[in-house]
Amino acid sequence: MAASSSLSIDDKMELLNYYYGYIGWAIGKMRTDEASQYLDDAWELLEKLEAQNVYPSMTSAYRSAFYGFAIGLSNYKAPFYGPRSITSVKKALAMDSLNWFATMQYAHVLYYMPEIFGGSKTQALSLYVRSEQIYESNDFIAGDWNYLNLLVTIGRVYDEMNNLAQARRYYEKAMFVEPQFWWVKEKLYPELLKRIAPQ
């Protein structure tokens, strides 16, 4: 898609979302050089979309996410990019309070931010659930990887908080939506069941 010279605005937004997902995956896999290269490409595309003033709430939410990725790649950037990430996501929500993606990004900010600076996993969980509710009440696409990722994120936060019943519910919901979701089916869910069984 990136090599095409005839992408529509919606195609470019779709490509931006692919960048978002792949960069996050690459960081998680410690493929930092690859993540950094794709983040550079994503910034370039984002700035072009911002210059056209299209989907401003969504582009502000992506800006927040990309600042977060930059921090993930270089922790020393947190004092500079952390506030910018917060400003961007608040701007996105001010433009559209029902933007599920921006709500999820705000949850990410609060989840990863140290408590001493205002982070809160409890508040983050509340926003993750709110994001789920917004998504399901609007243009609901069950097979959307973003939605599946959100369900698993909620399940993992519940798991981390030792609320195993809720974690199980969300993992099962993700598998119901996508029965071939192997990461959940073969790893997260069986590991959770082993922890539940002795109780």
GROMACS .gro file of C-alpha atoms in nm:
model
  199
    1MET     CA    1   0.000   0.000   0.000
    2ALA     CA    2   0.279   0.241   0.090
    3ALA     CA    3   0.427   0.201  -0.259
    4SER     CA    4   0.102   0.301  -0.430
    5SER     CA    5   0.065   0.653  -0.564
    6SER     CA    6  -0.313   0.635  -0.596
    7LEU     CA    7  -0.438   0.579  -0.242
    8SER     CA    8  -0.762   0.744  -0.135
    9ILE     CA    9  -0.786   0.922   0.199
   10ASP     CA   10  -0.956   0.617   0.350
   11ASP     CA   11  -0.682   0.393   0.209
   12LYS     CA   12  -0.422   0.614   0.373
   13MET     CA   13  -0.606   0.593   0.706
   14GLU     CA   14  -0.613   0.216   0.669
   15LEU     CA   15  -0.239   0.216   0.597
   16LEU     CA   16  -0.183   0.433   0.904
   17ASN     CA   17  -0.366   0.172   1.110
   18TYR     CA   18  -0.149  -0.105   0.965
   19TYR     CA   19   0.159   0.094   1.063
   20TYR     CA   20   0.015   0.138   1.412
   21GLY     CA   21  -0.043  -0.233   1.457
   22TYR     CA   22   0.285  -0.346   1.308
   23ILE     CA   23   0.499  -0.099   1.502
   24GLY     CA   24   0.343  -0.212   1.829
   25TRP     CA   25   0.403  -0.575   1.737
   26ALA     CA   26   0.764  -0.507   1.635
   27ILE     CA   27   0.837  -0.325   1.963
   28GLY     CA   28   0.686  -0.617   2.154
   29LYS     CA   29   0.913  -0.856   1.966
   30MET     CA   30   1.219  -0.634   2.033
   31ARG     CA   31   1.258  -0.567   1.661
   32THR     CA   32   1.346  -0.208   1.739
   33ASP     CA   33   1.525  -0.117   1.415
   34GLU     CA   34   1.226  -0.233   1.213
   35ALA     CA   35   0.982  -0.056   1.445
   36SER     CA   36   1.184   0.264   1.421
   37GLN     CA   37   1.185   0.257   1.040
   38TYR     CA   38   0.811   0.197   1.019
   39LEU     CA   39   0.750   0.469   1.278
   40ASP     CA   40   0.938   0.716   1.056
   41ASP     CA   41   0.715   0.615   0.764
   42ALA     CA   42   0.405   0.642   0.982
   43TRP     CA   43   0.497   0.992   1.101
   44GLU     CA   44   0.543   1.102   0.740
   45LEU     CA   45   0.202   0.970   0.640
   46LEU     CA   46   0.037   1.114   0.950
   47GLU     CA   47   0.175   1.461   0.883
   48LYS     CA   48   0.043   1.451   0.526
   49LEU     CA   49  -0.303   1.356   0.652
   50GLU     CA   50  -0.292   1.628   0.918
   51ALA     CA   51  -0.200   1.884   0.651
   52GLN     CA   52  -0.516   1.783   0.465
   53ASN     CA   53  -0.719   1.816   0.787
   54VAL     CA   54  -0.893   1.482   0.740
   55TYR     CA   55  -1.033   1.280   1.029
   56PRO     CA   56  -0.875   1.522   1.281
   57SER     CA   57  -0.984   1.333   1.593
   58MET     CA   58  -0.839   1.008   1.460
   59THR     CA   59  -0.514   1.165   1.342
   60SER     CA   60  -0.467   1.327   1.683
   61ALA     CA   61  -0.522   0.987   1.844
   62TYR     CA   62  -0.260   0.831   1.615
   63ARG     CA   63  -0.022   1.115   1.703
   64SER     CA   64  -0.066   1.026   2.069
   65ALA     CA   65   0.005   0.660   1.992
   66PHE     CA   66   0.315   0.741   1.789
   67TYR     CA   67   0.458   0.952   2.071
   68GLY     CA   68   0.400   0.649   2.292
   69PHE     CA   69   0.588   0.428   2.046
   70ALA     CA   70   0.876   0.677   2.040
   71ILE     CA   71   0.895   0.648   2.419
   72GLY     CA   72   0.882   0.270   2.392
   73LEU     CA   73   1.182   0.280   2.159
   74SER     CA   74   1.376   0.532   2.371
   75ASN     CA   75   1.265   0.570   2.732
   76TYR     CA   76   1.470   0.885   2.778
   77LYS     CA   77   1.222   1.063   2.549
   78ALA     CA   78   0.940   1.018   2.801
   79PRO     CA   79   0.974   1.365   2.962
   80PHE     CA   80   0.942   1.525   2.617
   81TYR     CA   81   0.695   1.299   2.439
   82GLY     CA   82   0.481   1.194   2.735
   83PRO     CA   83   0.312   1.536   2.771
   84ARG     CA   84   0.273   1.560   2.394
   85SER     CA   85   0.102   1.222   2.387
   86ILE     CA   86  -0.141   1.334   2.657
   87THR     CA   87  -0.211   1.665   2.481
   88SER     CA   88  -0.275   1.488   2.152
   89VAL     CA   89  -0.517   1.232   2.295
   90LYS     CA   90  -0.707   1.496   2.492
   91LYS     CA   91  -0.735   1.701   2.173
   92ALA     CA   92  -0.871   1.396   1.992
   93LEU     CA   93  -1.134   1.338   2.261
   94ALA     CA   94  -1.226   1.708   2.274
   95MET     CA   95  -1.309   1.685   1.904
   96ASP     CA   96  -1.497   1.357   1.940
   97SER     CA   97  -1.573   1.220   2.285
   98LEU     CA   98  -1.708   0.902   2.123
   99ASN     CA   99  -1.388   0.820   1.940
  100TRP     CA  100  -1.325   0.464   2.062
  101PHE     CA  101  -0.969   0.465   1.928
  102ALA     CA  102  -0.880   0.786   2.113
  103THR     CA  103  -1.041   0.649   2.428
  104MET     CA  104  -0.822   0.341   2.396
  105GLN     CA  105  -0.511   0.557   2.347
  106TYR     CA  106  -0.592   0.754   2.660
  107ALA     CA  107  -0.620   0.422   2.843
  108HIS     CA  108  -0.276   0.325   2.711
  109VAL     CA  109  -0.133   0.654   2.838
  110LEU     CA  110  -0.270   0.600   3.189
  111TYR     CA  111  -0.172   0.233   3.190
  112TYR     CA  112   0.193   0.287   3.101
  113MET     CA  113   0.248   0.616   3.281
  114PRO     CA  114   0.411   0.579   3.625
  115GLU     CA  115   0.168   0.646   3.910
  116ILE     CA  116   0.389   0.926   4.042
  117PHE     CA  117   0.313   1.117   3.720
  118GLY     CA  118  -0.061   1.045   3.723
  119GLY     CA  119  -0.081   0.699   3.574
  120SER     CA  120  -0.350   0.462   3.698
  121LYS     CA  121  -0.417   0.108   3.587
  122THR     CA  122  -0.764   0.127   3.743
  123GLN     CA  123  -0.856   0.436   3.543
  124ALA     CA  124  -0.696   0.281   3.235
  125LEU     CA  125  -0.915  -0.029   3.271
  126SER     CA  126  -1.225   0.187   3.297
  127LEU     CA  127  -1.129   0.362   2.973
  128TYR     CA  128  -1.051   0.035   2.797
  129VAL     CA  129  -1.399  -0.091   2.884
  130ARG     CA  130  -1.546   0.242   2.774
  131SER     CA  131  -1.364   0.208   2.442
  132GLU     CA  132  -1.511  -0.140   2.398
  133GLN     CA  133  -1.860  -0.008   2.467
  134ILE     CA  134  -1.823   0.277   2.218
  135TYR     CA  135  -1.687   0.044   1.951
  136GLU     CA  136  -1.967  -0.208   1.994
  137SER     CA  137  -2.236   0.060   1.983
  138ASN     CA  138  -2.119   0.210   1.654
  139ASP     CA  139  -1.968   0.062   1.339
  140PHE     CA  140  -1.914  -0.277   1.493
  141ILE     CA  141  -1.687  -0.507   1.291
  142ALA     CA  142  -1.630  -0.823   1.492
  143GLY     CA  143  -1.331  -0.941   1.289
  144ASP     CA  144  -1.143  -0.611   1.312
  145TRP     CA  145  -0.798  -0.678   1.458
  146ASN     CA  146  -0.825  -0.353   1.656
  147TYR     CA  147  -1.134  -0.485   1.834
  148LEU     CA  148  -0.974  -0.823   1.903
  149ASN     CA  149  -0.664  -0.649   2.036
  150LEU     CA  150  -0.881  -0.436   2.264
  151LEU     CA  151  -1.059  -0.743   2.405
  152VAL     CA  152  -0.728  -0.914   2.478
  153THR     CA  153  -0.586  -0.597   2.632
  154ILE     CA  154  -0.881  -0.579   2.871
  155GLY     CA  155  -0.842  -0.947   2.953
  156ARG     CA  156  -0.471  -0.905   3.025
  157VAL     CA  157  -0.530  -0.603   3.251
  158TYR     CA  158  -0.789  -0.799   3.449
  159ASP     CA  159  -0.541  -1.088   3.461
  160GLU     CA  160  -0.270  -0.857   3.593
  161MET     CA  161  -0.510  -0.730   3.859
  162ASN     CA  162  -0.581  -1.093   3.954
  163ASN     CA  163  -0.946  -1.068   3.853
  164LEU     CA  164  -0.926  -1.405   3.683
  165ALA     CA  165  -1.300  -1.444   3.626
  166GLN     CA  166  -1.315  -1.125   3.420
  167ALA     CA  167  -0.993  -1.211   3.241
  168ARG     CA  168  -1.147  -1.545   3.144
  169ARG     CA  169  -1.463  -1.374   3.022
  170TYR     CA  170  -1.267  -1.146   2.789
  171TYR     CA  171  -1.042  -1.419   2.655
  172GLU     CA  172  -1.351  -1.630   2.584
  173LYS     CA  173  -1.520  -1.335   2.417
  174ALA     CA  174  -1.216  -1.285   2.194
  175MET     CA  175  -1.219  -1.655   2.098
  176PHE     CA  176  -1.592  -1.644   2.032
  177VAL     CA  177  -1.541  -1.352   1.794
  178GLU     CA  178  -1.239  -1.516   1.630
  179PRO     CA  179  -1.212  -1.891   1.701
  180GLN     CA  180  -0.869  -1.908   1.531
  181PHE     CA  181  -0.715  -1.642   1.754
  182TRP     CA  182  -0.417  -1.866   1.836
  183TRP     CA  183  -0.238  -1.634   2.077
  184VAL     CA  184  -0.540  -1.643   2.306
  185LYS     CA  185  -0.646  -1.999   2.231
  186GLU     CA  186  -0.305  -2.163   2.267
  187LYS     CA  187  -0.127  -1.936   2.516
  188LEU     CA  188  -0.318  -1.679   2.720
  189TYR     CA  189  -0.633  -1.881   2.786
  190PRO     CA  190  -0.466  -2.213   2.879
  191GLU     CA  191  -0.220  -2.031   3.106
  192LEU     CA  192  -0.511  -1.856   3.277
  193LEU     CA  193  -0.701  -2.184   3.326
  194LYS     CA  194  -0.398  -2.336   3.497
  195ARG     CA  195  -0.403  -2.050   3.746
  196ILE     CA  196  -0.779  -2.079   3.801
  197ALA     CA  197  -0.785  -2.459   3.846
  198PRO     CA  198  -0.623  -2.479   4.194
  199GLN     CA  199  -0.866  -2.229   4.339
   0.00000   0.00000   0.00000
